[in-house]
Each structure stands twice: as structure tokens, then as C-alpha cells.
CSV table of C-alpha atoms in Angstrom, one decimal:
chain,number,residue,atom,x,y,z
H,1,UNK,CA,-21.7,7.9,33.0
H,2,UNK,CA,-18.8,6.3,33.7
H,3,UNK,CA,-18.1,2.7,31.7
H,4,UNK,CA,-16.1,-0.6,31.8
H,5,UNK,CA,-14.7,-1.1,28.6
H,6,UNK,CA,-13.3,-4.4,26.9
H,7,UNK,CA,-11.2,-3.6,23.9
H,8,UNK,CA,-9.7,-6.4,22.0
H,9,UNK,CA,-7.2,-6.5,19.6
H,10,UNK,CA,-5.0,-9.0,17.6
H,11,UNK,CA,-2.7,-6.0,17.0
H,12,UNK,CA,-1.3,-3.7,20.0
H,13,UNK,CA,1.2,-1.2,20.3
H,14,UNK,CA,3.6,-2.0,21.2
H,15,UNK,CA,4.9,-4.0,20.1
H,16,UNK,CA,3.5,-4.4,16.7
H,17,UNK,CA,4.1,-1.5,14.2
H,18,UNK,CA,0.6,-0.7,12.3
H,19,UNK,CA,-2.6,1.8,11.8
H,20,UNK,CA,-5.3,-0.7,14.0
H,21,UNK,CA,-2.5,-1.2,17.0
H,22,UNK,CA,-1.9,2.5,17.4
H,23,UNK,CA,-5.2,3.4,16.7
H,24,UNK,CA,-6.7,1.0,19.2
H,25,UNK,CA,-4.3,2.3,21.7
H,26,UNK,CA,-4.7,6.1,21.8
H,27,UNK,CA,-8.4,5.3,21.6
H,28,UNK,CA,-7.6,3.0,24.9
H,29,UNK,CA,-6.0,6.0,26.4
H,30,UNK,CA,-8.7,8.3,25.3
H,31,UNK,CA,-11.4,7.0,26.8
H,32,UNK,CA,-9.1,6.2,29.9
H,33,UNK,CA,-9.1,9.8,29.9
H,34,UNK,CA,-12.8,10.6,29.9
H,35,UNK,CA,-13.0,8.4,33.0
H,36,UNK,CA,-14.2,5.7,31.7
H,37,UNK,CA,-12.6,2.1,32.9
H,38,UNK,CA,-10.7,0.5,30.0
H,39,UNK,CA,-9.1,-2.9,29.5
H,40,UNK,CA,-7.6,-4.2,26.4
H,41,UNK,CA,-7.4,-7.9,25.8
H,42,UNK,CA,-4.0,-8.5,23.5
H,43,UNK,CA,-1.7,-10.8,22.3
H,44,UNK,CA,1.4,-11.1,25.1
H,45,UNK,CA,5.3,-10.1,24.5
H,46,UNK,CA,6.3,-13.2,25.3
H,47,UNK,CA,4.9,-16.5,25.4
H,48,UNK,CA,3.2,-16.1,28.7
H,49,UNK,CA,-0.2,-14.3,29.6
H,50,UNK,CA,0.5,-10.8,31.9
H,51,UNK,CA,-1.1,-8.0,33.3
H,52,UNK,CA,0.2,-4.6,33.0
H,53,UNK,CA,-0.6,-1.1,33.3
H,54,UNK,CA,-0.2,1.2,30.3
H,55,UNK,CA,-1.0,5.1,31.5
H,56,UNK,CA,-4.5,4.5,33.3
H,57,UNK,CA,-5.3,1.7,31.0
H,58,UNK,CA,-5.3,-2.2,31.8
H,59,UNK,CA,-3.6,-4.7,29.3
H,60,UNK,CA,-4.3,-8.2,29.8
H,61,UNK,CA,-1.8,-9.9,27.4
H,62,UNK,CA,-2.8,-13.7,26.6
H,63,UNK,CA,0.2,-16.2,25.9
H,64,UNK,CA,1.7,-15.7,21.8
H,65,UNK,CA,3.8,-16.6,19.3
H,66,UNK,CA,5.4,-14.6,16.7
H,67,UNK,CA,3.7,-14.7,13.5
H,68,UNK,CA,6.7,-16.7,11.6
H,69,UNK,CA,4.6,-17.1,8.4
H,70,UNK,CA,5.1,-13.0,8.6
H,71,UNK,CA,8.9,-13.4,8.4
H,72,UNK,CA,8.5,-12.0,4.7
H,73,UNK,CA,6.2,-9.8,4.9
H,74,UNK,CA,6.5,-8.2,8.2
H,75,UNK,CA,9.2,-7.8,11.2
H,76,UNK,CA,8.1,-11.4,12.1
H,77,UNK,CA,9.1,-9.7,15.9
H,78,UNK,CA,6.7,-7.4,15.7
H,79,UNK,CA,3.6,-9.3,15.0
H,80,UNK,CA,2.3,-11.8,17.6
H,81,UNK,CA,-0.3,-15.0,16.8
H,82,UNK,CA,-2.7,-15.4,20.5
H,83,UNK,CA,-2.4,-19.2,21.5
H,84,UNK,CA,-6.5,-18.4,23.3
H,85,UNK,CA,-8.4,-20.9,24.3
H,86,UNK,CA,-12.3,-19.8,24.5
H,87,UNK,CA,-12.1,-20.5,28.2
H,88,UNK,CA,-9.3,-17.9,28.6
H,89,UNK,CA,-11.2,-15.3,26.9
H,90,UNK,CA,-14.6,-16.2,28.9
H,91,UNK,CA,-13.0,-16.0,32.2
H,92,UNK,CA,-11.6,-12.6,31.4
H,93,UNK,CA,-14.9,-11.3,30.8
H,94,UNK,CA,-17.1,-12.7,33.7
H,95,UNK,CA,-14.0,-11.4,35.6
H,96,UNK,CA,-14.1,-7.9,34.5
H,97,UNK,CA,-18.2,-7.6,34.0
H,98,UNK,CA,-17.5,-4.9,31.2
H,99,UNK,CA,-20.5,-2.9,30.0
H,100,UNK,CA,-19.6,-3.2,26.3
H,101,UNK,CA,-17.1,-5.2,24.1
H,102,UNK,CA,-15.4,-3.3,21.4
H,103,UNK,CA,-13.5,-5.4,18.6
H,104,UNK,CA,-10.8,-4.1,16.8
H,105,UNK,CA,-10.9,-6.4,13.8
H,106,UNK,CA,-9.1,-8.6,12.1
H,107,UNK,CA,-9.8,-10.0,14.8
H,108,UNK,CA,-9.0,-14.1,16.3
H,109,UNK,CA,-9.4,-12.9,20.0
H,110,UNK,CA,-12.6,-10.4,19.3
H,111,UNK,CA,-13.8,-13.3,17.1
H,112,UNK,CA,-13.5,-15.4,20.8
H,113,UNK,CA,-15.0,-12.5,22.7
H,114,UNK,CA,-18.2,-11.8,20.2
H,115,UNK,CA,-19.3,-15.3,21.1
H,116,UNK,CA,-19.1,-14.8,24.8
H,117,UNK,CA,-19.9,-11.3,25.1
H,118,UNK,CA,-23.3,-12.4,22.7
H,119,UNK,CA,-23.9,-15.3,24.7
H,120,UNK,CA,-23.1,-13.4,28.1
H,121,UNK,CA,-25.8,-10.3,26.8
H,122,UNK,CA,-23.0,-7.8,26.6
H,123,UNK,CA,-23.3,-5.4,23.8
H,124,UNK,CA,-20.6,-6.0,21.1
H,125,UNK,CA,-19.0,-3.2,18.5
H,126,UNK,CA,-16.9,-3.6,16.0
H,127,UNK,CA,-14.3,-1.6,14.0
H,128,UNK,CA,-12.7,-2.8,10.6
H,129,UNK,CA,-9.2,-1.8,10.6
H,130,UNK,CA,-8.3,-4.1,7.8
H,131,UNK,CA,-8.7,-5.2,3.8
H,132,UNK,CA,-7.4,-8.5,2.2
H,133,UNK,CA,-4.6,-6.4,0.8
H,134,UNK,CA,-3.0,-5.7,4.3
H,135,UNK,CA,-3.0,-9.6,5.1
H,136,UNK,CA,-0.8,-10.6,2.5
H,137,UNK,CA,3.1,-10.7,0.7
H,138,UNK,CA,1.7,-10.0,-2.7
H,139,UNK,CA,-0.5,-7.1,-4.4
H,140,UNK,CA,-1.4,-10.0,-7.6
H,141,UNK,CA,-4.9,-9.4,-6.8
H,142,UNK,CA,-4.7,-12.1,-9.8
H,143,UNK,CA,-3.1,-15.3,-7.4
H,144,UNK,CA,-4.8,-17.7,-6.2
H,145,UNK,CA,-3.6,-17.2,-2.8
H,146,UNK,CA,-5.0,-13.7,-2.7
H,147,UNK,CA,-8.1,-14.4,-3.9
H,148,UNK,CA,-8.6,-17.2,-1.4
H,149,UNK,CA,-7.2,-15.3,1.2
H,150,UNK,CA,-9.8,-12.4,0.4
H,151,UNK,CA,-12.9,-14.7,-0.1
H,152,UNK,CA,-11.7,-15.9,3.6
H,153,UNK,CA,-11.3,-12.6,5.2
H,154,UNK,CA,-14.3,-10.7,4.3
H,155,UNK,CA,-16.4,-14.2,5.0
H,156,UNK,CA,-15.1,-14.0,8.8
H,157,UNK,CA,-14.9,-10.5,8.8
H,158,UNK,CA,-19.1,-9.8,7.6
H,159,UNK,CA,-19.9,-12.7,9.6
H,160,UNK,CA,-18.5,-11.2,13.0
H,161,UNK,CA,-19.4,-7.8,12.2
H,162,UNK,CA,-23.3,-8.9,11.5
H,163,UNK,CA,-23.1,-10.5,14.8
H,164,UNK,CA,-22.4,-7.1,16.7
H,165,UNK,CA,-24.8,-4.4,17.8
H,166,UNK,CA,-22.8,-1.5,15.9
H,167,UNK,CA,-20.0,-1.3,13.2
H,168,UNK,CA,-18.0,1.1,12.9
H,169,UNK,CA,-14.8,1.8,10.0
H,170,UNK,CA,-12.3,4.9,10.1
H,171,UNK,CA,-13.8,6.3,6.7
H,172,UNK,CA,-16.5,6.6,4.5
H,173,UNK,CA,-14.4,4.3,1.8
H,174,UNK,CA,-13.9,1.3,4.5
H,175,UNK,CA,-18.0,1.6,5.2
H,176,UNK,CA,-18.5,1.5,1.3
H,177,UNK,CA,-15.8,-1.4,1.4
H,178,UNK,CA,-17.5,-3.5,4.1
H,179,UNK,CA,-21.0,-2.9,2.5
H,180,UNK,CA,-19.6,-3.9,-1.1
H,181,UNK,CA,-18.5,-7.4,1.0
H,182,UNK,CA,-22.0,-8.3,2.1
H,183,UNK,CA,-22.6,-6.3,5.2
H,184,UNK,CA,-26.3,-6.0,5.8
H,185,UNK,CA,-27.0,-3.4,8.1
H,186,UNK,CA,-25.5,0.2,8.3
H,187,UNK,CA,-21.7,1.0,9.4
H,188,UNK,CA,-20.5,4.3,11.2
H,189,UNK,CA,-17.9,6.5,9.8
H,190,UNK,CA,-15.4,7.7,12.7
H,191,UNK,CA,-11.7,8.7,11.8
H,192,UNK,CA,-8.9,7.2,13.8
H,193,UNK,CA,-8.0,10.5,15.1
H,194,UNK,CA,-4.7,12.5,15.7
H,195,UNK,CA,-3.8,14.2,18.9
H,196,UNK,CA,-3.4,18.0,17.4
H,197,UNK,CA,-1.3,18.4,21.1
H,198,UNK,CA,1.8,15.9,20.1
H,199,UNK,CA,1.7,16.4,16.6
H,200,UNK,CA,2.0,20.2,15.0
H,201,UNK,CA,4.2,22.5,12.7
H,202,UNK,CA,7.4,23.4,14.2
H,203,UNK,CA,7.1,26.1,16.3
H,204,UNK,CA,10.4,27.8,14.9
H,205,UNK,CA,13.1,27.1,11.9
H,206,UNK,CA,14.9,27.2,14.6
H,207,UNK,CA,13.5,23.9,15.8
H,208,UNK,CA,13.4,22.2,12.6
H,209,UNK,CA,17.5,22.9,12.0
H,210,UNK,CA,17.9,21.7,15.4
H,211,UNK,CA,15.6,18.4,14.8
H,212,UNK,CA,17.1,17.8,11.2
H,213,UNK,CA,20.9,17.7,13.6
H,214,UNK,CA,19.1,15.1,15.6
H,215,UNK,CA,17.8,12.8,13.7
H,216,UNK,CA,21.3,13.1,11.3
H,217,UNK,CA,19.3,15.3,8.4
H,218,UNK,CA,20.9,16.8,5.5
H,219,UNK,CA,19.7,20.7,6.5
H,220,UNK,CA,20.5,22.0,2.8
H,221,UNK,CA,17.8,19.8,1.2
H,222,UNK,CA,14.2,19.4,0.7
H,223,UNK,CA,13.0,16.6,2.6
H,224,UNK,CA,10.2,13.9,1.7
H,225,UNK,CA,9.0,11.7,4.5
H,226,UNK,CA,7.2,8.2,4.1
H,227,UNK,CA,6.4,7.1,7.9
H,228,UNK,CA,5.0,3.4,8.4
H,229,UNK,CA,5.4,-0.1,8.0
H,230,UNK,CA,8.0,-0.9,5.1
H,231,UNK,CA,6.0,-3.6,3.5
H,232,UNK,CA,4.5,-5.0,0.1
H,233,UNK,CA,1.1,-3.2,0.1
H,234,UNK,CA,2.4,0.1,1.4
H,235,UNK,CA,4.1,0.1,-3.0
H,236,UNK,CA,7.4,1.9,-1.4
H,237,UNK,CA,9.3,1.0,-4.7
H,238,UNK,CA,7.2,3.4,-6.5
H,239,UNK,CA,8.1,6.2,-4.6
H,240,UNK,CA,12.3,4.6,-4.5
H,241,UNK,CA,11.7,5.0,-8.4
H,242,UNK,CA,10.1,8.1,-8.8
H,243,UNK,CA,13.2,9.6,-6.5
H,244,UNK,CA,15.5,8.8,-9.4
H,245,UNK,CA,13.8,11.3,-11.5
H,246,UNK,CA,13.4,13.7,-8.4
H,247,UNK,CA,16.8,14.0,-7.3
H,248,UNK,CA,18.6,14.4,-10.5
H,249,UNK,CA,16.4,17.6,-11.1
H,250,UNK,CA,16.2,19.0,-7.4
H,251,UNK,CA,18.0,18.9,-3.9
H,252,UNK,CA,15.4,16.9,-2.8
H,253,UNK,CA,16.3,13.8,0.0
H,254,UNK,CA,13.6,11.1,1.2
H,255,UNK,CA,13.7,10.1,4.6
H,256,UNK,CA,11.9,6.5,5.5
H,257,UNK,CA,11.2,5.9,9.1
H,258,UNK,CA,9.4,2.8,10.3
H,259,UNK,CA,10.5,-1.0,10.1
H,260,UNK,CA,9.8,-3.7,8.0
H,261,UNK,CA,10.7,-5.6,4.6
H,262,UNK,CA,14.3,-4.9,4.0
H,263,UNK,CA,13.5,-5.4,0.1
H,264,UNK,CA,13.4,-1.5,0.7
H,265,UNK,CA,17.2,-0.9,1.4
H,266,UNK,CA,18.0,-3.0,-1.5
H,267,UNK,CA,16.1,-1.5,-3.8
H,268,UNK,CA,17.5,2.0,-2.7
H,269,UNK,CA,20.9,0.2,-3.3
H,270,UNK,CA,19.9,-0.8,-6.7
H,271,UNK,CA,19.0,2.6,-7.9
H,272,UNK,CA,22.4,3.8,-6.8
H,273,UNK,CA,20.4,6.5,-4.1
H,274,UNK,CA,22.2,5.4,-1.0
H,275,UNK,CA,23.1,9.2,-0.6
H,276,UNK,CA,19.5,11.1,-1.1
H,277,UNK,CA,18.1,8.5,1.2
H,278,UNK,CA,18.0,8.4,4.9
H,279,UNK,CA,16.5,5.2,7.2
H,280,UNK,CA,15.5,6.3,10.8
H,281,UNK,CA,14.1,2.9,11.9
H,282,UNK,CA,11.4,2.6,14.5
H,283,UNK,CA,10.9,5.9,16.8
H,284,UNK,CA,9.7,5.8,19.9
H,285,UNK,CA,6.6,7.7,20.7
H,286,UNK,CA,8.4,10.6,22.4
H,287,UNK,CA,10.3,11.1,19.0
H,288,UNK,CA,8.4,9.8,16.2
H,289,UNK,CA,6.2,13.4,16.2
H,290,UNK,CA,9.0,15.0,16.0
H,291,UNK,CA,10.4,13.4,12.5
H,292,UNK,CA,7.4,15.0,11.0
H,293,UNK,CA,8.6,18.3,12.2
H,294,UNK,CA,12.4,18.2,10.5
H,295,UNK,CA,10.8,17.6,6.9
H,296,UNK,CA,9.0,19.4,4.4
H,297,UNK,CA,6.0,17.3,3.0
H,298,UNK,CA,4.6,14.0,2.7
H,299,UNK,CA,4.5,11.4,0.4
H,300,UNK,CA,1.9,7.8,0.8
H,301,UNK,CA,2.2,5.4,-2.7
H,302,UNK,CA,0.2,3.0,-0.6
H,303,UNK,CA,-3.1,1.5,-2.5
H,304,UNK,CA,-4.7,-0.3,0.5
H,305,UNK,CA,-5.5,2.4,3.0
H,306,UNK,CA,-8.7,2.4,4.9
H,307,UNK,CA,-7.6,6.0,6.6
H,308,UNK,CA,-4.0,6.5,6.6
H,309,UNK,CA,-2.9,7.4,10.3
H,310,UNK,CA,0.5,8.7,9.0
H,311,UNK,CA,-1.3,11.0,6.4
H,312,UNK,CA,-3.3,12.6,10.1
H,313,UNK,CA,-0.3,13.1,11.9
H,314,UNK,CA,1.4,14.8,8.3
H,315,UNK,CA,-1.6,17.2,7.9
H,316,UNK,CA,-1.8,18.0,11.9
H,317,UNK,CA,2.0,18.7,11.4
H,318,UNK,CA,1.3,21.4,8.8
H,319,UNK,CA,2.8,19.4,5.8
H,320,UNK,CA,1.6,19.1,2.6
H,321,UNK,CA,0.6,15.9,1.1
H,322,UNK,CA,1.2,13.6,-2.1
H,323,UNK,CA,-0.6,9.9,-2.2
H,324,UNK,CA,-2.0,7.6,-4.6
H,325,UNK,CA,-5.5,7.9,-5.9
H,326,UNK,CA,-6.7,4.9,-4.0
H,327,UNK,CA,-9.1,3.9,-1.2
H,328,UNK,CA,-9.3,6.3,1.7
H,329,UNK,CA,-6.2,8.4,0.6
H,330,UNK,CA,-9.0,11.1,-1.3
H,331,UNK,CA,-10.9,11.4,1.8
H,332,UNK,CA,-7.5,12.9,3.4
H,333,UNK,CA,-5.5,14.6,0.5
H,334,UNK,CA,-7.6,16.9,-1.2
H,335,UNK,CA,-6.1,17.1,-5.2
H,336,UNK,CA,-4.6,20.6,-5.5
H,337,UNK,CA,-5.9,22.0,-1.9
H,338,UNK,CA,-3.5,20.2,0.5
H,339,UNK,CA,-1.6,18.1,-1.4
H,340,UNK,CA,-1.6,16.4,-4.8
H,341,UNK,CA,-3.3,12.7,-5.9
H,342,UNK,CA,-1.8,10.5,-8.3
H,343,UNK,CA,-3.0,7.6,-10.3
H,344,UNK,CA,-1.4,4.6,-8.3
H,345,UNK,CA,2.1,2.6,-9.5
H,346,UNK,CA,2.5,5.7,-11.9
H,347,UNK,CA,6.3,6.9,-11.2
H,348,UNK,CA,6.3,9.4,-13.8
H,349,UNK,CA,3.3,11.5,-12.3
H,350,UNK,CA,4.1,10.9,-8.4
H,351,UNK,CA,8.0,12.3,-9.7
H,352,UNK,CA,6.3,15.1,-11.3
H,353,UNK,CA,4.1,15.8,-8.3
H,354,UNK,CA,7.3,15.8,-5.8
H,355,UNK,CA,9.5,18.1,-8.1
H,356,UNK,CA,6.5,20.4,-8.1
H,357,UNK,CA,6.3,20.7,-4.6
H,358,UNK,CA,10.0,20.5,-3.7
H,359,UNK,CA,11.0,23.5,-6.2
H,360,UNK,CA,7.6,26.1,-4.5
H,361,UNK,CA,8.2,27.1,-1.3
H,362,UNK,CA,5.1,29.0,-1.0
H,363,UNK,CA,3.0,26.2,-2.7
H,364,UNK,CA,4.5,24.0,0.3
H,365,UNK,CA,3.4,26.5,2.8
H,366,UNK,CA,-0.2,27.2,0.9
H,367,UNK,CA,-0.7,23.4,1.2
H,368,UNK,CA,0.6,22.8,4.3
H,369,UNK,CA,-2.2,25.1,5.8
H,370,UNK,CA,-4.5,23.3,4.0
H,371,UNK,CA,-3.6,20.6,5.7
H,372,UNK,CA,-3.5,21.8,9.0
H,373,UNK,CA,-7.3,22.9,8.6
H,374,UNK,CA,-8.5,20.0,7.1
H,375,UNK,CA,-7.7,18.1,10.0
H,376,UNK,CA,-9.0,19.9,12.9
H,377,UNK,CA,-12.0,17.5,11.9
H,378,UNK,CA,-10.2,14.8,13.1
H,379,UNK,CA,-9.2,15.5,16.8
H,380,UNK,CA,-8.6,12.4,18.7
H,381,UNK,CA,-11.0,14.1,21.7
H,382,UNK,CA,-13.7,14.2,19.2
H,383,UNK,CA,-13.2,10.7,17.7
H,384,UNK,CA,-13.4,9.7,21.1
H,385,UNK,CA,-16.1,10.6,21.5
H,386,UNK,CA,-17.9,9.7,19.2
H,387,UNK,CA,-17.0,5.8,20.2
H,388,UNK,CA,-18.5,6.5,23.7
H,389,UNK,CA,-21.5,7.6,21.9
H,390,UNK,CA,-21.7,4.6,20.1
H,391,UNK,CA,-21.0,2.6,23.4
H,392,UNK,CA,-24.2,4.6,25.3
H,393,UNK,CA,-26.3,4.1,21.9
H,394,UNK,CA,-25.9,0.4,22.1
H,395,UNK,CA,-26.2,-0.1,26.0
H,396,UNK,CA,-29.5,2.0,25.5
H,397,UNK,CA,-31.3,-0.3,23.2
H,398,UNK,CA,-30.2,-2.9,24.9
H,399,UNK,CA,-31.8,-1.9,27.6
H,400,UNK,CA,-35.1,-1.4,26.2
H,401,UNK,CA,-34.5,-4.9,25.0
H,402,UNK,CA,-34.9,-6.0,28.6
């Protein structure tokens, strides 16, 4: 049965950098694939609205600003604030007649489409890519700001997600999470996914020397890889600290790639590190698998993780793993299987973990296979899927409504 799909999201790759834009967009593309007709309504590139063609996919961009309140947070370029009138977002749907809505939330344009769409008859779903702890410049869960900010966000986010025929969260921790915040009827579980075609081991040593010359790689050390968003909640000064200890008892070298908070650089600068630390930037899609591919494992300090993309495409690229007991990050890193846990902000332990793993080869390689099994459970086909399924459950009932 072939469908006509609305996805909307606040966040879209590109441009914006984050776990909800690129999930929303390889699960654009994936059910692009299955045949089914997709759209994605988005924030624009520039302040105008635009159609455009991404693969067999239809974005229809509505006019933006950048998110300037971001500017110390975020790269304020990156993140885009839709200037939507309700009228905009209404004519778009009678226009395309889709069979279901699907809300990537946070969500100010799916907040805009879940009115419509309810008072059109279209079946609505929902997917919580976010907590209070991703919306804001400080962890202080303490300040008032946050706990404003929080009270806010799950208010807006329970109320839209009550209003929709199905929810759905990328883990069994973001279902508790929503339920904890007042959700009253039952969320689905489906991972984000990771495409085990673009993202895999090496297929050679050969290929990781010559990748390590590429992307300008030390090939004599043992490299640790963060990959992500440099910002506040992601805790990357706990891992800039615990490298002080690393490096003066191994040849380990970290390697950062992603954009964001330059508070980062500095703080490498600070610790006197500048030469056991590499910054890629932003990678494009035909490269950014292939950083994974030049190191030797994985490290995530991050505390506010509802799934933890990057920790997917680590695990699909045979890596082993080392995060912060926190959230989601369990669900993915199992403690002495694939990777090791540690309590979050402690330095001393998350050191301890990453000297462990960059002084045993073989542990690297046990762990790394780990890995690699571990996620086969999360193909992106699968997790696909599973979202049509969800789309076919809801058009069902509410055709028996009728």
C-alpha cells in the first residue's frame, strides 16, 4: 500500500547539525524508498519559503530566521526559527491530501500541523526527539530558567502528543521519560536506526592508514572519537579533562568532529593538549562515515541522550564504546560487553575507562564485535518499518472510526 506522507520537523538536515534532523531525514528517505510518497515540511535556508527535491523526497521549506538567542549555545547558522502562519501550514496540507501526519517533535510547525491535520481527520503521530536538557545553555537543573523552561516544554510537548493517534520515542528510556511527564496513553519504542550499508569496520588496515592520511591523523596513536554537536549538554569538558590523565600515561589522541560552542577549543587550550587533539569540523555525508573508520573507539560524556545516533553509527562501525551512565546511553553500551559505562561528570573513572581500552588491543577488538552485533537490531530498513506500521495501524482504526 503505497502512502502520502507529511513529515514535519523544526530541525532538518541540512542545515541544522542534530540527532532529530538526521534522524527525520534518513527516515524521509527510507520510506521514500519503500515507495511510499514523502514530503517534509521544514524550516527554509533562507528567509524565503522553497521547494526542493532531496533524493526522491519533497522539502517544502517555510520562510526562517536563524535562532539568534542560540548564538551561545549552538552554531546560531545552523539552527533556523519558522516565521508560519497557520494558514501556510493548512494550505500545504489540503494541497498535498497526505494520508498521515508524522511530527518530529520539539515541534512549532508539527504543533501548527496537529491542529489542522485533527481538524482536517488526518491521522497524526508523533516522535519525541527531545528533553528540556537539549533546549538550553546550562545543565543547573537548579536555575530558574531551566526549571521554567522544562515545566514549558513537557506542558507543550504531552499536550501535542495526547492529541495524536500514536507516539512514538527512539528508546525505551525516552517512553519512560514521556510517561514520567504526564503522558496518558502508551508510547512505542522504535530506534532511530543506522544504515549498516554506509557505516561499517574498515574493510582493511590498509584503509584505515589511508583514512587517518586524509583526514590529517596522527597514524602512530590510539584514537578516541566524540562525533556531534559541540555544546553544553553533550558535558565535552569532561572528556577534555579526563584526556589530561589519558595522554600522559598512553599514546592516546582524541579527535572531535562536529560544530558548535567554541568553549571546546578553549578549553583544550587551557589544558595545554593542543597536540593530542584534532578538530575535523562538520563532514559532509559522503565523509562523515568514514571518520568513524580511521579511529579506534568511542567515547559519549553526554547526560541528555534519548538514543545517541552517533553511539549507532560507532557500534555499526565495529568500535567499542565508553559513555556516561545516563538516559538512553545503557540501552546502547552494554557495561563490560561492548563498551564500558561511567558514572556521569566523573573524570577520574571515564580516564580510567579510556586508558583501559587504549593499552588492549584485543579488548578493543572483543568489544568492537560486540558492538557490531548489538546493533544489527537497529537497521534503518527495519526501523522503517516499523513507522509504516505504525502509519497502516493508525489509518486502520481510523477507518473503523468512519
Amino acid at each position: 500500500m503505497t502512502l502520502k506522507i507529511l513529515l514535519t520537523a523544526d530541525q532538518y538536515y541540512p542545515p541544522t547539525l542534530g540527532g532529530s534532523a538526521i534522524a527525520t531525514r534518513r527516515l524521509a528517505h527510507g520510506l521514500a524508498e519503500r515507495g511510499h510518497q514523502v514530503y517534509v515540511l521544514a524550516p527554509s535556508t533562507a528567509f524565503r519559503h522553497s521547494i526542493e527535491k532531496d533524493g526522491k523526497t519533497v522539502i517544502i521549506r517555510c520562510r526562517s530566521i536563524p535562532a539568534l538567542h542560540l548564538r551561545r549555545y549552538l552554531n546560531r547558522h545552523q539552527i533556523r526559527v519558522a516565521l508560519v502562519p497557520d494558514g501556510v501550514v493548512e494550505r500545504t496540507i489540503l494541497k498535498i491530501e497526505p494520508d498521515v501526519i508524522h511530527i518530529q517533535l520539539p515541534a512549532y510547525i508539527g504543533a501548527i500541523a496537529a491542529r489542522v491535520g485533527k481538524r482536517l481527520g488526518i491521522p497524526l503521530v508523533a516522535t519525541n526527539h527531545a528533553m528540556p536538557e537539549n533546549m538550553l545553555p546550562t545543565q543547573n537543573k537548579d536555575n530558574f530558567a531551566f526549571k521554567l523552561v522544562g515545566k514549558r516544554f513537557w506542558e507543550e510537548t504531552i499536550k501535542l502528543c495526547e492529541s495524536c493517534d500514536c507516539v512514538i520515542a527512539p528508546s525505551i528510556t525516552a517512553c519512560d521519560m514521556l510517561f514520567r511527564n504526564g503522558l496518558n496513553k502508551q508510547s512505542v519504542p522504535i530506534s532511530n536506526g543506522v544504515d549498516l550499508q554506509v557505516f561499517h569496520p574498515p574493510a582493511s588496515p590498509a584503509e584505515k592508514v589511508a583514512l587517518r592520511k586524509r583526514f590529517h591523523l596522527p597514524q602512530d596513536k590510539t584514537l578516541i572519537l566524540y562525533a556531534g554537536r559541540l555544546a553544553v549538554e553533550k558535558r565535552l569538558d569532561v572528556l577534555v579533562d579526563a584526556m589530561s590523565a589519558v595522554v600522559e600515561k598512553t599514546n592516546a589522541h582524541l579527535v572531535f568532529t562536529g560544530t558548535g560552542s567554541t568553549e571546546i577549543q578553549e578549553r583544550v587550550a587551557s589544558r595545554g593538549l593542543d597536540e593530542h587533539v584534532s578538530f575535523t569540523g562538520m563532514l559532509d555525508d559522503q565523509l562523515f562515515p568514514l571518520i568513524y573508520r580511521a579511529v579506534d573507539l568511542f567515547a559519549i560524556p553526554s547526560e541528555a541522550e534519548l538514543q545517541g545516533i552517533v553511539l549507532l553509527e560507532a557500534a555499526a562501525s565495529g568500535l567499542p564504546l565508553v559513555g556516561a551512565n545516563a538516559q538512553a546511553i545503557p540501552e546502547l553500551i552494554k557495561h563490560e560487553q561492548n563498551g564500558f559505562l561511567f558514572a556521569p561528570g566523573n573524570v577520574e573513572e571515564l580516564s580510567k575507562r579510556l586508558i583501559e581500552l587504549v593499552e588492549d588491543p584485543e579488548l578493543r577488538a572483543s568489544m568492537g564485535e560486540s558492538s557490531l552485533r548489538l546493533v544489527q537490531a537497529h537497521a534503518i530498513e527495519a526501523c522503517v518499518e516499523q513507522n509504516e506500521s505504525v502509519y497502516l495501524s493508525v489509518l486502520g482504526a481510523a477507518e473503523k472510526k468512519e
